[in-house]
PDB file of C-alpha atoms in Angstrom:
ATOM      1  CA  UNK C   1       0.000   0.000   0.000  1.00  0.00           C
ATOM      2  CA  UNK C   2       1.389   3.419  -0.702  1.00  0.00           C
ATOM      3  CA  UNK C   3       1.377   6.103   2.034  1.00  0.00           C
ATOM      4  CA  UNK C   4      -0.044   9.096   0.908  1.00  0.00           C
ATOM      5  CA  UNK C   5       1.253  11.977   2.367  1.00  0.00           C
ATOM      6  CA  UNK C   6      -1.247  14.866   3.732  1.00  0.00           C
ATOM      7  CA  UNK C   7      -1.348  18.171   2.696  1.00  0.00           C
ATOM      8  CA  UNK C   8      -2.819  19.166   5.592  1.00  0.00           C
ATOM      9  CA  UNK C   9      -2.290  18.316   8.767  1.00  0.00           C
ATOM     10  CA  UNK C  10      -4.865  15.584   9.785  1.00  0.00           C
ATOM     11  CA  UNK C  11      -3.666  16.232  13.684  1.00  0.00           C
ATOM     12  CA  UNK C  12      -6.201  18.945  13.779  1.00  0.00           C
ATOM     13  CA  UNK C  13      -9.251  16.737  12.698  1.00  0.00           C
ATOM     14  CA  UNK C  14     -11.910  16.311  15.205  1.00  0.00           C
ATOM     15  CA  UNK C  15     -14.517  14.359  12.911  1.00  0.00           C
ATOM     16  CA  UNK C  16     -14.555  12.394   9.756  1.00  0.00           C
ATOM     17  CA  UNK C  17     -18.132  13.109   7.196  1.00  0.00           C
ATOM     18  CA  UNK C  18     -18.248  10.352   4.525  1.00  0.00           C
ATOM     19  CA  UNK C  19     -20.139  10.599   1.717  1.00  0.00           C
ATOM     20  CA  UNK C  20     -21.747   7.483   0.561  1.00  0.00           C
ATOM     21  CA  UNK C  21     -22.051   6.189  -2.748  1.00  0.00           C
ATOM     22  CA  UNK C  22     -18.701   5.672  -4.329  1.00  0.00           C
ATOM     23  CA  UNK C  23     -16.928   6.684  -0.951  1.00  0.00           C
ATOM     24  CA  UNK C  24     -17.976   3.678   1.349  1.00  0.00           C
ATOM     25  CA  UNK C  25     -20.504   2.038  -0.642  1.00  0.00           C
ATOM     26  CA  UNK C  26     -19.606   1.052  -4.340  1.00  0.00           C
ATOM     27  CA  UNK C  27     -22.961   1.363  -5.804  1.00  0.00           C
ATOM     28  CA  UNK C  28     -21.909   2.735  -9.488  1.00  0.00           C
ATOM     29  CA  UNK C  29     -22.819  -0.378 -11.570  1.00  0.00           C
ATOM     30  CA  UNK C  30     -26.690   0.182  -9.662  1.00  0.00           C
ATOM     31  CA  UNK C  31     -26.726   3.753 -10.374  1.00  0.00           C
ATOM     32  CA  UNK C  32     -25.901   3.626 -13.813  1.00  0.00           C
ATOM     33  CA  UNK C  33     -27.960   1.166 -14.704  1.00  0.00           C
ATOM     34  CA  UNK C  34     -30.816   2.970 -12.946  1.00  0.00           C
ATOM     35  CA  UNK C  35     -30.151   6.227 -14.727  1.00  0.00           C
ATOM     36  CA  UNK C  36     -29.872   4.370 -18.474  1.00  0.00           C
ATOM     37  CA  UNK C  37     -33.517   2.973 -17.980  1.00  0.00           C
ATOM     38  CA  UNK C  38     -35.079   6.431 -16.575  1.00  0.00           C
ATOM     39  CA  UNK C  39     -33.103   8.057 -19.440  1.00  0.00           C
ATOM     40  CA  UNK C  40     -34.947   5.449 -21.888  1.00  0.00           C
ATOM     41  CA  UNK C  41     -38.173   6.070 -20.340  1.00  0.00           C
ATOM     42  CA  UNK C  42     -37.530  10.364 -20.310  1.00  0.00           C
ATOM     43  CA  UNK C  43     -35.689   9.989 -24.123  1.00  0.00           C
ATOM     44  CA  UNK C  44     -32.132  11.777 -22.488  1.00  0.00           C
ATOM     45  CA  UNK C  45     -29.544  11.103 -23.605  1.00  0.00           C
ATOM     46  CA  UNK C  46     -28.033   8.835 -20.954  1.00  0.00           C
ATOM     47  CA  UNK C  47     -24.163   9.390 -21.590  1.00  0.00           C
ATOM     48  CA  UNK C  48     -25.095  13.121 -20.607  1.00  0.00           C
ATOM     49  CA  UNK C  49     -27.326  11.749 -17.361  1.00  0.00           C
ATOM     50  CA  UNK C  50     -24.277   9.664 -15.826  1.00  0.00           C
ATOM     51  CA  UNK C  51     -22.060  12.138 -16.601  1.00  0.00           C
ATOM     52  CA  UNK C  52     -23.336  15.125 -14.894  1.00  0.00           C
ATOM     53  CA  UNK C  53     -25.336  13.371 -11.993  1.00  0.00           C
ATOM     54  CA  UNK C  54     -22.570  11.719 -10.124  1.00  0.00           C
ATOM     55  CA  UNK C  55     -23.122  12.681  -6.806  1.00  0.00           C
ATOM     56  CA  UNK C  56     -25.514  14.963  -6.662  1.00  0.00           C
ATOM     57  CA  UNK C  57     -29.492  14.943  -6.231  1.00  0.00           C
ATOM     58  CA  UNK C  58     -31.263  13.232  -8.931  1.00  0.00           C
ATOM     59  CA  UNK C  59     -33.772  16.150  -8.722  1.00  0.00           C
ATOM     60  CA  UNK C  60     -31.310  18.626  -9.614  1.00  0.00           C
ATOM     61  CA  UNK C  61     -29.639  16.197 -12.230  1.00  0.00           C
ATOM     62  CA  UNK C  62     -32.695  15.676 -13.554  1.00  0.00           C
ATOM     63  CA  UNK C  63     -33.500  20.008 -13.822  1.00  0.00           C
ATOM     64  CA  UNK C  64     -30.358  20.155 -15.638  1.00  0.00           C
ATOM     65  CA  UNK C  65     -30.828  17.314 -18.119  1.00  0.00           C
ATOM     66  CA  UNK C  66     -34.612  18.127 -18.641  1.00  0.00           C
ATOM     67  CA  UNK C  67     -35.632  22.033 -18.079  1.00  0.00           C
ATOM     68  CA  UNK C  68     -38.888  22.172 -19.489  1.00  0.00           C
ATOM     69  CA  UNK C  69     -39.583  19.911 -16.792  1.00  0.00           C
ATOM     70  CA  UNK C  70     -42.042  22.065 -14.463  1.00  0.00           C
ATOM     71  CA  UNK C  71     -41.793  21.557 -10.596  1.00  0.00           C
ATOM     72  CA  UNK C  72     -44.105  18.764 -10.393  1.00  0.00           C
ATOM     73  CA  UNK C  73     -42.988  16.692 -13.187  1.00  0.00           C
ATOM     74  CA  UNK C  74     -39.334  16.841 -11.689  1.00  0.00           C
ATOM     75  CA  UNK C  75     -40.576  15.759  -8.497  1.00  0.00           C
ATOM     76  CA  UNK C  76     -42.817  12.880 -10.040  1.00  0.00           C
ATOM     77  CA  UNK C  77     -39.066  12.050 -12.453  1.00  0.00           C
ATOM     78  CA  UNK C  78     -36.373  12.293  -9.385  1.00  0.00           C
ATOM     79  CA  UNK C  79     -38.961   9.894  -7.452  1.00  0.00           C
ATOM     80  CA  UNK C  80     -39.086   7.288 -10.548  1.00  0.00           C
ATOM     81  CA  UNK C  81     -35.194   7.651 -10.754  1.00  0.00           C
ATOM     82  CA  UNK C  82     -35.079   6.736  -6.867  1.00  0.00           C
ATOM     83  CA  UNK C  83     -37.337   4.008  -7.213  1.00  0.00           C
ATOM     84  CA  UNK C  84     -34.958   2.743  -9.824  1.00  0.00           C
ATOM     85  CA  UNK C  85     -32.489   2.624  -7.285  1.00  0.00           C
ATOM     86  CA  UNK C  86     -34.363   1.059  -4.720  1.00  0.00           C
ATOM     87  CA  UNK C  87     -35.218  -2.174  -6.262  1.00  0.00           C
ATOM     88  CA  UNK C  88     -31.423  -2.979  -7.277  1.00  0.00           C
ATOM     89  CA  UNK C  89     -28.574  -4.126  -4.693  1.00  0.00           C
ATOM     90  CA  UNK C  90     -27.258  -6.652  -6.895  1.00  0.00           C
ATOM     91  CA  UNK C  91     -23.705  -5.798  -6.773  1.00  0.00           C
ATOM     92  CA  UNK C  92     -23.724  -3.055  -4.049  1.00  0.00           C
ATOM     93  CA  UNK C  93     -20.580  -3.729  -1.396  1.00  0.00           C
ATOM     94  CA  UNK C  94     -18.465  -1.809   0.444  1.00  0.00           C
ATOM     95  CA  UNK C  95     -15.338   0.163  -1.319  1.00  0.00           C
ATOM     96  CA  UNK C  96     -11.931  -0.723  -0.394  1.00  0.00           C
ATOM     97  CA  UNK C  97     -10.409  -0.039   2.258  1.00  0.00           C
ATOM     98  CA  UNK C  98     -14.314   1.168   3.745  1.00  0.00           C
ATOM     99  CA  UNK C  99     -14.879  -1.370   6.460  1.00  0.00           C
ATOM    100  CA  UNK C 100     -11.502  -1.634   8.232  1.00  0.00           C
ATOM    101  CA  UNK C 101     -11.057   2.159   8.295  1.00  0.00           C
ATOM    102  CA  UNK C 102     -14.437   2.582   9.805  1.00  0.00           C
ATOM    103  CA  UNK C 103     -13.216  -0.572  12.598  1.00  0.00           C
ATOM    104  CA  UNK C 104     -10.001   1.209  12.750  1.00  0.00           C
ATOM    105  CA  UNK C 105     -11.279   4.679  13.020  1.00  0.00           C
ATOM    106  CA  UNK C 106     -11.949   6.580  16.903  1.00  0.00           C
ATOM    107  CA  UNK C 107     -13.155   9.905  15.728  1.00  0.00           C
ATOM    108  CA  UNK C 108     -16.409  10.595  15.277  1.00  0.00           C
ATOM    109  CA  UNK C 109     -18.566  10.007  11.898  1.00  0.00           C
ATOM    110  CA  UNK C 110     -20.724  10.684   9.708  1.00  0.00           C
ATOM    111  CA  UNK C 111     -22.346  10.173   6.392  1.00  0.00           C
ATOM    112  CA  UNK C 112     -23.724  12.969   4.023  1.00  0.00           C
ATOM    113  CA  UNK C 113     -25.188  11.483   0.767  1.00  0.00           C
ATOM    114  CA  UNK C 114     -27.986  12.904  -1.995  1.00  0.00           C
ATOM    115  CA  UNK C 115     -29.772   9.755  -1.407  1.00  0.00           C
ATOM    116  CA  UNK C 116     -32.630   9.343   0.238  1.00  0.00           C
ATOM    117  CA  UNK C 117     -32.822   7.616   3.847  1.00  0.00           C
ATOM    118  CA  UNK C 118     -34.750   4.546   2.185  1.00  0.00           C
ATOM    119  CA  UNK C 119     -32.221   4.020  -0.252  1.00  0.00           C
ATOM    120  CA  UNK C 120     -29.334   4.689   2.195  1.00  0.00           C
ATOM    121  CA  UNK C 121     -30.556   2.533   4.857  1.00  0.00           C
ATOM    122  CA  UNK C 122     -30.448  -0.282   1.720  1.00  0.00           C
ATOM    123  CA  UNK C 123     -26.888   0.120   0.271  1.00  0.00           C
ATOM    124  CA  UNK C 124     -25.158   0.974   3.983  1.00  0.00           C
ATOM    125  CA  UNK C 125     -27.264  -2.877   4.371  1.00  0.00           C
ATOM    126  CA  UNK C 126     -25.938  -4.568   1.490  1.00  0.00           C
ATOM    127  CA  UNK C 127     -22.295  -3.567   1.759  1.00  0.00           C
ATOM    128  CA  UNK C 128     -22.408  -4.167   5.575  1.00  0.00           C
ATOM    129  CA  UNK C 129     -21.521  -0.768   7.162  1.00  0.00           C
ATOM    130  CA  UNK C 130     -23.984  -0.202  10.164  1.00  0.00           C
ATOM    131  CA  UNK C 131     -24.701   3.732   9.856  1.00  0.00           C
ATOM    132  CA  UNK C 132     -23.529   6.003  12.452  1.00  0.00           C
ATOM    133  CA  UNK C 133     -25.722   8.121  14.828  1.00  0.00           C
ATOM    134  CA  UNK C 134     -25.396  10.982  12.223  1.00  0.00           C
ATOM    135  CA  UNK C 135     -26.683  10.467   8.710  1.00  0.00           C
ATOM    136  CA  UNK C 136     -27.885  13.551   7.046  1.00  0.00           C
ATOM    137  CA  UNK C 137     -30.153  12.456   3.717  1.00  0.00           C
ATOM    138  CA  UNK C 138     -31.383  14.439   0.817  1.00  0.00           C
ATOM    139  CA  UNK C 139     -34.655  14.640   2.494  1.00  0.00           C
ATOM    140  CA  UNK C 140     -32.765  16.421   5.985  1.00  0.00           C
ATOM    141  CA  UNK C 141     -31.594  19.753   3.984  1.00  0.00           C
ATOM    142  CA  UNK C 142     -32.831  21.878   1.472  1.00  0.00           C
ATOM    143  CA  UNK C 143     -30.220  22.355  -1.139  1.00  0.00           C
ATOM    144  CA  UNK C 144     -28.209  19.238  -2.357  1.00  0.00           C
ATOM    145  CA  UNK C 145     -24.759  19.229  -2.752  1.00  0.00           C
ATOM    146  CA  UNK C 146     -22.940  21.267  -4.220  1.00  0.00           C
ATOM    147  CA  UNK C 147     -24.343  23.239  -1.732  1.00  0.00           C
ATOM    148  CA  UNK C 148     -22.198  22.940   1.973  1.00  0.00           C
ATOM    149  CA  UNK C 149     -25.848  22.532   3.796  1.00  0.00           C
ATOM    150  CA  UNK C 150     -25.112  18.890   4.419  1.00  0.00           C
ATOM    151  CA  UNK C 151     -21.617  19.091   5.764  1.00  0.00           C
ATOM    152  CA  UNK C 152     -22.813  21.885   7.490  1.00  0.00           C
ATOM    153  CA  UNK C 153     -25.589  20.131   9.692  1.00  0.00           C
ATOM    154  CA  UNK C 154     -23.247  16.803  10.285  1.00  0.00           C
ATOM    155  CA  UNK C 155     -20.649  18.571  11.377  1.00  0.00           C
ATOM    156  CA  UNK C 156     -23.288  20.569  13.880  1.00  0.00           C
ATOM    157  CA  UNK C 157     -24.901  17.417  14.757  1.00  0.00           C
ATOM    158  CA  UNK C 158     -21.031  16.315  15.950  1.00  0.00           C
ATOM    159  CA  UNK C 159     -20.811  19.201  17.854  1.00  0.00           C
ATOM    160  CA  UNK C 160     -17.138  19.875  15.356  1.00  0.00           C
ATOM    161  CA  UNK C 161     -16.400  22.651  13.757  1.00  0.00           C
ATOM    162  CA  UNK C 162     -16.572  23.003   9.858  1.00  0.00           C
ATOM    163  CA  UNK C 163     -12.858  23.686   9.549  1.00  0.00           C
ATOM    164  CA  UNK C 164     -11.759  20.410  12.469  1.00  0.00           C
ATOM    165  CA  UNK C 165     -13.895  17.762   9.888  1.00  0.00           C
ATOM    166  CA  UNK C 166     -11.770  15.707   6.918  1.00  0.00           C
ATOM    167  CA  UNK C 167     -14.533  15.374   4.359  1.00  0.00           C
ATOM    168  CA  UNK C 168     -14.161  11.971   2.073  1.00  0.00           C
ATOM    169  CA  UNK C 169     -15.825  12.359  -1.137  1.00  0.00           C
ATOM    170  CA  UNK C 170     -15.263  10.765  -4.903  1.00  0.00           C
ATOM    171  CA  UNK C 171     -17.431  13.595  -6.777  1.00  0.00           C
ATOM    172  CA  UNK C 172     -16.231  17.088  -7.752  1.00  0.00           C
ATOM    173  CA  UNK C 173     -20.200  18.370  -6.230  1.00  0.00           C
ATOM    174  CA  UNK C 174     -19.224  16.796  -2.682  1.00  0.00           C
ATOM    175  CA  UNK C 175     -15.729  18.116  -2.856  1.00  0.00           C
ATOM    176  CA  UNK C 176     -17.391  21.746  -3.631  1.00  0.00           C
ATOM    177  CA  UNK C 177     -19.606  21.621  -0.619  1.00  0.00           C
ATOM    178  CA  UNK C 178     -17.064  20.266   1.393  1.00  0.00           C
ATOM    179  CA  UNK C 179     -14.402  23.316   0.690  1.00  0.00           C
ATOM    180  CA  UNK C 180     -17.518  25.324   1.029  1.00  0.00           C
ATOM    181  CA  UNK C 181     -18.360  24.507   3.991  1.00  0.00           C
ATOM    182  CA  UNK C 182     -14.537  25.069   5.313  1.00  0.00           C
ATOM    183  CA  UNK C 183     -13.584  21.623   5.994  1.00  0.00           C
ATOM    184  CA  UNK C 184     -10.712  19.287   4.674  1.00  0.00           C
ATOM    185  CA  UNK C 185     -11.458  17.596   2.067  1.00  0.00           C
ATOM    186  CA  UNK C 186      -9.924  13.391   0.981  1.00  0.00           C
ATOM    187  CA  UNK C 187     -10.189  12.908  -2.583  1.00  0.00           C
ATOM    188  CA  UNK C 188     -10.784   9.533  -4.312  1.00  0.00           C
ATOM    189  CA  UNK C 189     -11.071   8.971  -8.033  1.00  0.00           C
ATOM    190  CA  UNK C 190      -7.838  11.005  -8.766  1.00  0.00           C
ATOM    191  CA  UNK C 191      -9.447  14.049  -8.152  1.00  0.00           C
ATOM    192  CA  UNK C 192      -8.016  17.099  -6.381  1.00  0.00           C
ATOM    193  CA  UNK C 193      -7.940  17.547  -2.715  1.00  0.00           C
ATOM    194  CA  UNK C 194      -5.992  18.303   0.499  1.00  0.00           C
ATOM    195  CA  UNK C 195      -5.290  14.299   0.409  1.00  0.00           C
ATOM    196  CA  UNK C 196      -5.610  12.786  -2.902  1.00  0.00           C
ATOM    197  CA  UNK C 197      -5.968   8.997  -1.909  1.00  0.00           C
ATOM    198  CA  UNK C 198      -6.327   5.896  -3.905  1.00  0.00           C
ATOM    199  CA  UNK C 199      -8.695   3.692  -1.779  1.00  0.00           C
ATOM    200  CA  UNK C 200      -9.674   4.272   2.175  1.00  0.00           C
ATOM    201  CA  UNK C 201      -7.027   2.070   3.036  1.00  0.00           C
ATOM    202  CA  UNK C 202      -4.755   4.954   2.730  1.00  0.00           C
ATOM    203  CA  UNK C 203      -6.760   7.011   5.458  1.00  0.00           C
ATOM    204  CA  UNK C 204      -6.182   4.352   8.114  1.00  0.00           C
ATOM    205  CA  UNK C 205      -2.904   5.529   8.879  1.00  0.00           C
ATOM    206  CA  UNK C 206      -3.338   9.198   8.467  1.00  0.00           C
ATOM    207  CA  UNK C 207      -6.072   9.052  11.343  1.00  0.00           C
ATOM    208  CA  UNK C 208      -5.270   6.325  13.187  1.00  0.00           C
ATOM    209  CA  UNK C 209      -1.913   6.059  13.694  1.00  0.00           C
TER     210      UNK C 209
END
């Protein structure tokens, strides 16, 4: 295993907020093939779908990919893409790395993910992670990430500051809120962040040992 060195110094961190899918849970075989049949059944273009809607709300994917879409009839399409999602654990597990970082791990947690707490409740189930005290939902804030609201109210609910939380997030929208919000920010997927890691394997020694 390579050690990743921190940009920051992970000393000062007082509370870990996970997002979900693609972070603990690997769910993207589920998704996708949830957003290819609601694009088939909506007549989007589903390369465009996947491509903008990882890891954010699938009502404000769904505003983007489909405008003339009025309140209502996003509403009645994000709910169809969820139930999508529901109905399909097939190959849902937990990421690398995910479940002996989280055995390892004495800080406090939390998870902050744009799905809803039906759906969560069912992928946190299938990949074997029992949820902490804190999960904050799509359904507990009103503005889906990119917006910081999320991080915001975990990091509240831990009773840690914004700036003393490591956010771990594989999606450019969670990394957003997250720098929004003022926290530190783990990167997976090669993307950019105060600790660019590979899997969550690389974590365990940053903020455990």
């Amino acid at each position: 295993m390579t050690v990743v060195r921190p940009v920051t110094d992970l000393r000062a961190v007082r509370a870990v907020l996970f997002d979900m899918d693609g972070t603990l849970v690997d769910s993207d075989a589920a998704v996708e093939r949830a957003w290819r049949t609601w694009a088939a059944e909506y007549g989007v273009d589903p390369e465009r779908v996947i491509r903008v809607g990882h890891g954010r709300p699938s009502w404000d994917t769904i505003r983007e990919v489909c405008p003339d879409l009025d309140d209502a009839e996003n509403v009645r399409a994000g709910t169809r893409q969820l139930e999508l999602q529901h109905t399909d654990l097939a190959d849902v597990v937990a990421t690398p790395g995910a479940h002996r970082l989280l055995a390892s791990l004495t800080l406090p947690w939390a998870i902050v993910t744009s799905a809803d707490r039906r759906l969560t409740a069912a992928r946190l189930g299938a990949a074997g992670i029992t949820p902490p005290e804190v999960v904050i939902t799509i359904e507990d804030i009103v503005r889906g990430k990119p917006d910081p609201d999320g991080y915001l109210q975990a990091a509240a609910a831990l009773g840690v500051p914004p700036e003393e939380c490591l956010v771990v997030e594989d999606a450019d929208a969670g990394l957003a809120a997250a720098r929004t919000a003022g926290a530190r920010t783990a990167a997976l997927r090669g993307l950019a962040g105060d600790v660019p890691i590979g899997t969550l394997d690389d974590l365990v020694p940053l903020l455990t040992g």
